[in-house]
Tab-separated table of C-alpha atoms and ligand atoms in Angstrom:
chain	number	residue	atom	x	y	z
H	1	MET	CA	-15.556	19.661	-9.219
H	2	LYS	CA	-13.435	17.284	-11.267
H	3	ALA	CA	-12.797	13.572	-10.780
H	4	ALA	CA	-11.160	10.841	-12.853
H	5	ILE	CA	-13.920	8.347	-13.553
H	6	CYS	CA	-13.417	4.692	-14.444
H	7	TYR	CA	-16.429	4.017	-16.677
H	8	GLU	CA	-15.060	0.792	-18.082
H	9	GLN	CA	-12.238	-1.347	-16.743
H	10	GLY	CA	-9.277	-1.640	-19.081
H	11	LYS	CA	-10.047	1.737	-20.704
H	12	PRO	CA	-8.454	5.127	-19.914
H	13	LEU	CA	-10.005	7.109	-17.079
H	14	VAL	CA	-12.206	10.035	-18.035
H	15	VAL	CA	-11.532	13.291	-16.194
H	16	GLU	CA	-14.829	15.122	-15.942
H	17	ASP	CA	-16.107	18.293	-14.366
H	18	GLY	CA	-19.568	18.500	-12.823
H	19	VAL	CA	-18.994	15.667	-10.338
H	20	ILE	CA	-20.807	16.226	-7.050
H	21	CYS	CA	-19.025	15.365	-3.787
H	22	ASP	CA	-21.303	14.450	-0.885
H	23	PRO	CA	-21.334	16.855	2.075
H	24	PRO	CA	-20.045	15.167	5.240
H	25	GLY	CA	-22.656	13.252	7.216
H	26	LYS	CA	-22.388	12.187	10.834
H	27	GLY	CA	-18.813	11.131	11.609
H	28	GLU	CA	-17.625	12.129	8.138
H	29	VAL	CA	-15.192	14.721	6.829
H	30	LYS	CA	-14.961	16.408	3.439
H	31	ILE	CA	-11.386	16.622	2.192
H	32	LYS	CA	-9.853	19.023	-0.309
H	33	VAL	CA	-7.460	16.538	-1.907
H	34	VAL	CA	-3.894	17.759	-2.488
H	35	ALA	CA	-2.288	14.608	-3.896
H	36	THR	CA	-3.123	10.962	-4.517
H	37	ALA	CA	-0.378	8.546	-5.491
H	38	VAL	CA	-1.029	5.814	-8.025
H	39	CYS	CA	-0.784	2.441	-6.243
H	40	ARG	CA	-0.707	-0.983	-7.883
H	41	SER	CA	-4.034	-1.795	-6.224
H	42	ASP	CA	-5.606	1.089	-8.163
H	43	LEU	CA	-4.230	-0.387	-11.379
H	44	HIS	CA	-5.791	-3.758	-10.538
H	45	PHE	CA	-9.241	-2.173	-10.349
H	46	ILE	CA	-8.777	0.239	-13.261
H	47	GLY	CA	-7.266	-2.508	-15.427
H	48	GLY	CA	-9.938	-5.075	-14.568
H	49	LEU	CA	-7.897	-7.636	-12.646
H	50	PHE	CA	-10.221	-7.114	-9.681
H	51	PRO	CA	-13.977	-6.722	-10.126
H	52	SER	CA	-15.795	-3.405	-9.878
H	53	HIS	CA	-19.476	-2.641	-9.995
H	54	GLY	CA	-20.367	0.199	-12.311
H	55	PRO	CA	-18.502	3.455	-12.792
H	56	GLY	CA	-16.222	4.501	-9.994
H	57	VAL	CA	-13.367	6.640	-8.718
H	58	ALA	CA	-10.116	4.962	-7.618
H	59	GLY	CA	-7.210	6.408	-5.624
H	60	HIS	CA	-6.477	5.635	-1.980
H	61	GLU	CA	-2.955	6.904	-1.229
H	62	THR	CA	-4.188	10.380	-0.450
H	63	SER	CA	-3.427	13.534	1.489
H	64	GLY	CA	-5.202	16.860	1.698
H	65	TYR	CA	-6.867	19.443	3.885
H	66	VAL	CA	-10.044	19.173	5.929
H	67	GLU	CA	-12.665	21.267	4.130
H	68	GLU	CA	-15.724	20.583	6.258
H	69	ILE	CA	-16.588	18.329	9.182
H	70	GLY	CA	-19.819	16.470	9.846
H	71	GLU	CA	-21.735	16.079	13.089
H	72	GLY	CA	-19.822	14.514	15.950
H	73	VAL	CA	-16.341	14.845	14.397
H	74	THR	CA	-13.844	15.768	17.099
H	75	ARG	CA	-10.365	14.695	15.956
H	76	VAL	CA	-9.899	17.150	13.075
H	77	GLU	CA	-11.116	20.604	12.148
H	78	PRO	CA	-11.302	22.615	8.909
H	79	GLY	CA	-7.861	23.575	7.632
H	80	ASP	CA	-6.051	20.599	9.188
H	81	ALA	CA	-3.649	18.735	6.884
H	82	VAL	CA	-4.323	14.991	6.905
H	83	CYS	CA	-3.328	11.622	5.524
H	84	VAL	CA	-6.385	9.713	4.285
H	85	ILE	CA	-6.139	5.956	4.817
H	86	ALA	CA	-8.023	3.246	2.927
H	87	GLY	CA	-8.078	1.039	6.006
H	88	THR	CA	-9.602	1.915	9.292
H	89	VAL	CA	-8.064	3.619	12.272
H	90	GLY	CA	-10.422	1.409	14.275
H	91	CYS	CA	-13.181	2.196	16.726
H	92	GLY	CA	-10.797	1.994	19.693
H	93	MET	CA	-13.412	0.133	21.752
H	94	CYS	CA	-13.681	-3.434	20.431
H	95	PRO	CA	-11.450	-6.329	21.575
H	96	SER	CA	-9.256	-6.148	18.422
H	97	CYS	CA	-8.662	-2.416	18.843
H	98	ILE	CA	-7.951	-2.718	22.562
H	99	ALA	CA	-5.454	-5.481	21.798
H	100	GLY	CA	-3.702	-3.039	19.416
H	101	HIS	CA	-4.923	-4.529	16.121
H	102	ARG	CA	-6.818	-1.508	14.897
H	103	MET	CA	-6.651	-2.505	11.204
H	104	MET	CA	-8.588	-5.605	12.268
H	105	CYS	CA	-11.308	-3.561	14.041
H	106	MET	CA	-14.403	-5.672	14.580
H	107	ASN	CA	-16.720	-2.713	14.021
H	108	ARG	CA	-15.751	-2.021	10.435
H	109	SER	CA	-18.780	-3.699	8.927
H	110	ARG	CA	-20.156	-0.260	8.033
H	111	PRO	CA	-20.889	-0.328	4.320
H	112	VAL	CA	-18.585	1.775	2.171
H	113	PRO	CA	-20.609	4.819	1.151
H	114	HIS	CA	-20.264	6.394	-2.258
H	115	GLN	CA	-18.696	9.830	-2.105
H	116	HIS	CA	-19.382	11.099	-5.592
H	117	THR	CA	-22.215	11.318	-8.089
H	118	LYS	CA	-22.283	12.404	-11.708
H	119	ASP	CA	-25.559	13.327	-13.401
H	120	GLY	CA	-27.433	11.764	-10.481
H	121	LYS	CA	-25.610	8.413	-10.743
H	122	ASP	CA	-23.475	7.029	-7.907
H	123	LEU	CA	-19.753	6.534	-8.501
H	124	SER	CA	-18.332	3.673	-6.415
H	125	PRO	CA	-15.044	4.147	-4.603
H	126	LEU	CA	-12.528	1.687	-6.138
H	127	ALA	CA	-9.526	0.109	-4.382
H	128	GLY	CA	-10.626	1.274	-0.951
H	129	PRO	CA	-13.108	3.733	0.509
H	130	VAL	CA	-11.230	6.915	-0.403
H	131	ALA	CA	-12.001	7.829	-4.051
H	132	GLY	CA	-8.938	10.073	-4.026
H	133	PHE	CA	-8.608	10.733	-7.773
H	134	ALA	CA	-10.880	13.731	-7.317
H	135	GLU	CA	-10.562	17.334	-6.217
H	136	TYR	CA	-12.709	16.661	-3.151
H	137	THR	CA	-13.794	13.516	-1.373
H	138	THR	CA	-15.783	12.682	1.734
H	139	VAL	CA	-14.503	9.993	4.082
H	140	ALA	CA	-15.047	8.704	7.608
H	141	GLU	CA	-13.236	10.523	10.407
H	142	TYR	CA	-11.606	7.232	11.400
H	143	GLN	CA	-9.688	7.179	8.089
H	144	LEU	CA	-7.804	10.370	8.923
H	145	VAL	CA	-4.536	11.098	10.669
H	146	LYS	CA	-3.653	14.741	11.258
H	147	LEU	CA	-0.284	15.975	9.967
H	148	PRO	CA	1.923	18.582	11.621
H	149	GLU	CA	2.034	21.984	9.925
H	150	ASP	CA	5.647	21.611	8.791
H	151	MET	CA	5.042	18.330	6.905
H	152	PRO	CA	4.845	18.756	3.100
H	153	VAL	CA	1.258	17.676	2.457
H	154	ASP	CA	1.768	16.191	-1.027
H	155	VAL	CA	4.755	14.079	0.081
H	156	ALA	CA	2.683	12.732	2.986
H	157	ALA	CA	0.360	11.002	0.497
H	158	VAL	CA	2.827	8.127	0.065
H	159	ILE	CA	2.665	7.375	3.795
H	160	SER	CA	-1.049	6.583	3.414
H	161	CYS	CA	-0.380	3.254	1.687
H	162	ALA	CA	3.184	2.537	0.476
H	163	VAL	CA	4.939	3.316	3.759
H	164	ILE	CA	2.443	1.870	6.225
H	165	THR	CA	2.147	-1.272	4.079
H	166	GLY	CA	5.881	-1.958	3.550
H	167	PHE	CA	7.554	-0.527	6.648
H	168	GLY	CA	4.497	-1.521	8.715
H	169	ALA	CA	4.831	-5.175	7.675
H	170	VAL	CA	8.438	-5.159	8.944
H	171	LEU	CA	7.321	-3.814	12.329
H	172	THR	CA	4.430	-6.277	12.513
H	173	ALA	CA	6.706	-9.205	11.622
H	174	GLY	CA	9.138	-8.077	14.330
H	175	VAL	CA	12.430	-7.891	12.401
H	176	LYS	CA	15.358	-7.501	14.784
H	177	LEU	CA	19.014	-6.508	14.740
H	178	PHE	CA	21.201	-8.762	12.533
H	179	GLU	CA	18.316	-10.886	11.303
H	180	SER	CA	18.403	-11.455	7.553
H	181	VAL	CA	15.711	-10.234	5.188
H	182	ALA	CA	14.804	-10.873	1.554
H	183	VAL	CA	12.278	-8.635	-0.182
H	184	LEU	CA	10.681	-9.968	-3.365
H	185	GLY	CA	9.588	-7.062	-5.537
H	186	THR	CA	10.988	-3.566	-5.082
H	187	GLY	CA	8.140	-1.270	-5.997
H	188	ALA	CA	7.217	1.400	-3.473
H	189	VAL	CA	5.930	-1.141	-0.946
H	190	GLY	CA	9.005	-3.358	-1.341
H	191	LEU	CA	11.320	-0.354	-0.967
H	192	ASN	CA	9.575	0.489	2.275
H	193	ALA	CA	9.990	-3.075	3.488
H	194	ILE	CA	13.693	-2.602	2.675
H	195	GLN	CA	14.046	0.742	4.427
H	196	GLY	CA	12.081	-0.596	7.402
H	197	SER	CA	14.335	-3.664	7.622
H	198	ALA	CA	17.475	-1.522	7.392
H	199	TYR	CA	16.048	0.787	10.063
H	200	CYS	CA	15.476	-2.204	12.364
H	201	GLY	CA	19.099	-3.263	11.916
H	202	ALA	CA	18.538	-6.284	9.684
H	203	HIS	CA	21.592	-7.629	7.868
H	204	PRO	CA	21.860	-8.669	5.141
H	205	VAL	CA	18.887	-7.105	3.349
H	206	VAL	CA	18.491	-8.796	-0.034
H	207	ALA	CA	16.385	-7.140	-2.729
H	208	VAL	CA	14.972	-9.232	-5.578
H	209	ASP	CA	13.454	-7.657	-8.686
H	210	THR	CA	13.512	-8.214	-12.441
H	211	GLN	CA	14.165	-4.521	-13.145
H	212	ASP	CA	17.728	-3.299	-12.614
H	213	GLN	CA	16.713	0.312	-12.129
H	214	ARG	CA	14.451	-0.644	-9.253
H	215	LEU	CA	17.300	-2.672	-7.762
H	216	ALA	CA	19.420	0.495	-7.910
H	217	ALA	CA	16.683	2.255	-5.918
H	218	ALA	CA	16.654	-0.687	-3.494
H	219	LYS	CA	20.319	-0.045	-2.678
H	220	GLN	CA	19.493	3.576	-1.994
H	221	PHE	CA	16.794	2.433	0.448
H	222	GLY	CA	19.111	0.100	2.367
H	223	ALA	CA	19.447	-3.177	0.475
H	224	THR	CA	22.887	-4.707	0.967
H	225	THR	CA	22.580	-7.230	-1.880
H	226	THR	CA	20.476	-7.074	-5.023
H	227	ILE	CA	19.524	-9.988	-7.245
H	228	ASN	CA	17.809	-9.948	-10.620
H	229	PRO	CA	16.138	-13.384	-10.976
H	230	LYS	CA	16.494	-13.143	-14.763
H	231	LYS	CA	20.266	-13.118	-14.363
H	232	VAL	CA	20.683	-16.118	-12.056
H	233	ASP	CA	19.955	-19.789	-12.681
H	234	ASP	CA	18.240	-20.397	-9.380
H	235	ILE	CA	16.773	-17.512	-7.401
H	236	VAL	CA	16.274	-19.669	-4.296
H	237	ALA	CA	19.940	-20.697	-4.270
H	238	ALA	CA	21.020	-17.101	-4.920
H	239	VAL	CA	19.083	-15.766	-1.921
H	240	ARG	CA	20.290	-18.605	0.303
H	241	GLU	CA	23.875	-17.857	-0.696
H	242	ALA	CA	23.362	-14.129	-0.054
H	243	THR	CA	22.165	-14.960	3.462
H	244	GLY	CA	25.193	-17.072	4.390
H	245	GLY	CA	23.626	-20.337	3.262
H	246	ASN	CA	20.943	-20.311	5.941
H	247	GLY	CA	18.158	-18.624	4.031
H	248	ALA	CA	16.478	-15.389	5.048
H	249	ASP	CA	14.921	-15.023	8.487
H	250	TYR	CA	12.144	-12.977	6.857
H	251	VAL	CA	10.954	-13.097	3.266
H	252	PHE	CA	8.616	-10.248	2.347
H	253	VAL	CA	6.546	-11.061	-0.719
H	254	THR	CA	5.428	-7.836	-2.361
H	255	VAL	CA	5.118	-9.210	-5.876
H	256	THR	CA	1.745	-8.308	-7.292
H	257	VAL	CA	-0.778	-11.116	-7.127
H	258	SER	CA	1.780	-13.544	-5.790
H	259	ASP	CA	1.142	-16.987	-7.136
H	260	ASP	CA	1.885	-20.394	-5.677
H	261	GLU	CA	5.279	-20.512	-7.398
H	262	VAL	CA	6.429	-17.261	-5.760
H	263	LEU	CA	5.219	-18.495	-2.366
H	264	ARG	CA	7.008	-21.811	-2.859
H	265	GLN	CA	10.218	-19.966	-3.636
H	266	ALA	CA	9.689	-17.697	-0.627
H	267	VAL	CA	9.402	-20.732	1.655
H	268	GLU	CA	12.466	-22.397	0.136
H	269	MET	CA	14.644	-19.290	0.458
H	270	SER	CA	13.645	-18.741	4.097
H	271	SER	CA	15.702	-19.981	7.023
H	272	ARG	CA	14.389	-22.960	8.982
H	273	GLN	CA	12.906	-20.622	11.578
H	274	GLY	CA	11.945	-18.160	8.859
H	275	VAL	CA	8.855	-15.999	8.578
H	276	ILE	CA	7.252	-15.561	5.162
H	277	VAL	CA	5.248	-12.346	5.058
H	278	ARG	CA	2.852	-11.940	2.189
H	279	ILE	CA	2.157	-8.253	1.731
H	280	ALA	CA	0.805	-7.926	-1.791
H	281	VAL	CA	-2.859	-8.228	-2.497
H	282	GLY	CA	-3.489	-11.769	-3.658
H	283	GLY	CA	-6.288	-13.277	-5.633
H	284	GLY	CA	-9.609	-14.082	-4.048
H	285	MET	CA	-11.028	-10.576	-4.380
H	286	GLY	CA	-14.084	-11.846	-6.166
H	287	PRO	CA	-16.440	-14.736	-5.461
H	288	PRO	CA	-14.730	-18.148	-5.638
H	289	ASP	CA	-14.701	-19.663	-9.103
H	290	PRO	CA	-16.361	-23.115	-8.887
H	291	ASN	CA	-14.503	-24.232	-12.022
H	292	ALA	CA	-11.046	-23.181	-10.795
H	293	PRO	CA	-8.497	-25.987	-10.506
H	294	PRO	CA	-7.543	-27.006	-6.968
H	295	PRO	CA	-4.801	-24.768	-5.562
H	296	ASP	CA	-1.271	-26.018	-5.946
H	297	ILE	CA	-0.133	-26.327	-2.364
H	298	GLU	CA	3.210	-27.841	-3.220
H	299	TRP	CA	4.938	-24.796	-1.750
H	300	ALA	CA	3.384	-25.470	1.622
H	301	ARG	CA	5.243	-28.788	1.866
H	302	GLY	CA	8.427	-26.823	2.474
H	303	LEU	CA	6.804	-25.528	5.638
H	304	ALA	CA	6.390	-29.036	6.958
H	305	GLN	CA	10.066	-29.900	6.501
H	306	MET	CA	11.361	-31.892	9.466
H	307	GLY	CA	13.324	-29.729	11.868
H	308	ALA	CA	11.889	-26.447	10.650
H	309	SER	CA	9.517	-24.062	12.398
H	310	ARG	CA	8.546	-21.633	9.697
H	311	ARG	CA	5.581	-19.307	9.786
H	312	VAL	CA	3.577	-17.687	7.020
H	313	MET	CA	1.807	-14.457	7.817
H	314	PHE	CA	-0.308	-11.987	5.902
H	315	THR	CA	-0.512	-8.299	6.582
H	316	MET	CA	-3.157	-5.780	5.641
H	317	MET	CA	-1.667	-2.323	5.123
H	318	GLY	CA	1.173	-3.491	7.338
H	319	SER	CA	-1.432	-4.301	10.005
H	320	SER	CA	-0.473	-0.811	11.127
H	321	ASN	CA	-1.869	1.100	14.060
H	322	ILE	CA	-1.940	4.301	12.076
H	323	ILE	CA	-2.720	6.688	14.930
H	324	VAL	CA	0.556	5.610	16.515
H	325	ASP	CA	2.588	4.793	13.408
H	326	ILE	CA	1.945	7.696	11.029
H	327	PRO	CA	3.178	10.408	13.418
H	328	ARG	CA	6.293	8.254	13.909
H	329	TYR	CA	6.913	8.038	10.150
H	330	VAL	CA	6.407	11.802	9.840
H	331	SER	CA	8.869	12.405	12.619
H	332	LEU	CA	11.432	10.046	11.038
H	333	TYR	CA	11.024	11.842	7.696
H	334	LYS	CA	11.533	15.238	9.284
H	335	ALA	CA	14.676	13.941	10.989
H	336	GLY	CA	16.012	12.763	7.602
H	337	ARG	CA	15.732	9.078	8.534
H	338	LEU	CA	12.836	8.065	6.272
H	339	LYS	CA	13.071	8.404	2.503
H	340	LEU	CA	9.845	9.709	1.013
H	341	ASP	CA	10.953	12.275	-1.577
H	342	GLU	CA	13.084	9.567	-3.197
H	343	LEU	CA	9.960	7.440	-3.751
H	344	ILE	CA	8.255	10.088	-5.848
H	345	ASN	CA	9.465	10.059	-9.463
H	346	ALA	CA	6.876	12.325	-11.002
H	347	ARG	CA	3.897	14.579	-10.381
H	348	TYR	CA	1.040	14.906	-12.878
H	349	PRO	CA	-1.999	17.185	-12.829
H	350	LEU	CA	-5.387	15.439	-12.582
H	351	ASP	CA	-6.014	16.123	-16.282
H	352	GLN	CA	-2.990	13.937	-17.117
H	353	ILE	CA	-3.870	11.048	-14.813
H	354	ASN	CA	-3.748	8.533	-17.667
H	355	GLU	CA	-0.109	9.470	-18.306
H	356	ALA	CA	0.560	8.935	-14.590
H	357	ILE	CA	-1.064	5.501	-14.790
H	358	GLU	CA	0.877	4.622	-17.923
H	359	TYR	CA	4.146	5.625	-16.248
H	360	MET	CA	3.250	3.543	-13.188
H	361	SER	CA	2.269	0.558	-15.370
H	362	SER	CA	5.612	0.746	-17.202
H	363	GLY	CA	7.366	-0.388	-14.020
H	364	LYS	CA	9.770	2.569	-14.283
H	365	ALA	CA	8.017	4.632	-11.636
H	366	LEU	CA	8.324	4.043	-7.901
H	367	ARG	CA	5.443	6.355	-7.090
H	368	THR	CA	3.764	9.028	-9.163
H	369	LEU	CA	1.618	11.677	-7.540
H	370	VAL	CA	-1.543	12.963	-9.140
H	371	MET	CA	-1.844	16.575	-7.997
H	372	MET	CA	-5.370	17.876	-7.501
H	373	GLN	CA	-4.515	21.420	-6.448
B	401	ZN	ZN1	-2.218	1.021	-2.077
B	402	ZN	ZN1	-12.508	-1.588	16.903
C-alpha cells in the first residue's frame, strides 16, 4: 500500500508504495482511508515547527471504511463508514469520562502505537495517532465514530478535526443567544467557530483575518462583521466598536501558534465579563527551552482590571464529546444547517499530496482533501 512519508521535516513528503500497515490488534481497527484533510497541525509537523522523531506519516482529519476489526471490538464492523479522530472518545469509565469530559479521559496514557512500517522500519504517526495520509491505517476503536449510510464519507473527514475543534469550542464555551463573538483567524477552525456562534444565536459575530478572501468565506459562514487588521489602525478598537463599544463576550483565538501579543489583544477586545478561548495549538510541544526568555505576561494584566471578571480557557479539539457531538453535526449537515461542502476547496489524489500541502500553506485554501481511494 501507499503512504506519504515525511522523511525530513521541511522537505516535500515522499509518496511510496510497499508500506506495510499493521493488522488490528486487541481493541484496534484497520481502516481503508477514503479522505484525509490537510490541517494546519499537520503542516506544523511536516514543516518542522513541532518536533518529530524519525520518519513518519501525518494526517489526522480522516474518514474511511472499517476494513478489519481486532479482538474485542464491538462498536464497529467491517464495511462501516467512520470518522477517525485524533483525540480519544474516552474509556467511558473514569471520573473525567463520567463527568462528560471524554477528551480529557484519564485512561489515555496508552502509548501511541506506530501503524506503518517501510522496509522493516517504524513510521511514527505525526500530528496525532491517526497516520491518515495513507491508503490504510490501524487505529484504536475509541478513535472511531460510525457514520450513517447516507453521509458522504469524504465530506465527513472535515468533521474529524475542523468542525469538532471550532464548533465544539463554541459549545464548550457556552455561547448564548445575543452574546457577541469575535473570532481571530478564519481558517477552517475559525469558520466553524463562526458557524457555531451563528447557530447558537450570537450577535454580532465579528471575523478577523488578514486575508480578504477568507473574510468573504466568514460572511458565508455567519459572520456579521469582518475586519482585516491590516486595514485598520487599531484592531482592538475596531472589534470593540463592532461590538457596540463593550467588547466581545467571547473571543476565539484560532490564529496559529498564538503569541502573547495576540492573547493581549484578545483580552483587550473582550467585554469585562468576557471569555477568551484559545483554540489553536500553541507552543510548548517540545521540552521547555532553558534559555528561553521569560514569557511576556503583559496581556494577563488586562485580566486583572478592576471591575472585570474575565476568563481564559483552552480547548482541545473543542473538548468535544465526539460520540454525542459527531452524530449531531452529521444530522445538522443532512438538514442543510451545517456547511461542510463549502469548507472543501479542492481534492487531490495521494500522489499529489505536496500540491495539496502547498495550496493549504498558501492560505488560499479553507480545507483540501487528499483522496486515498
Ligand atoms: Zn487538525
Ligand atoms: Zn475515561
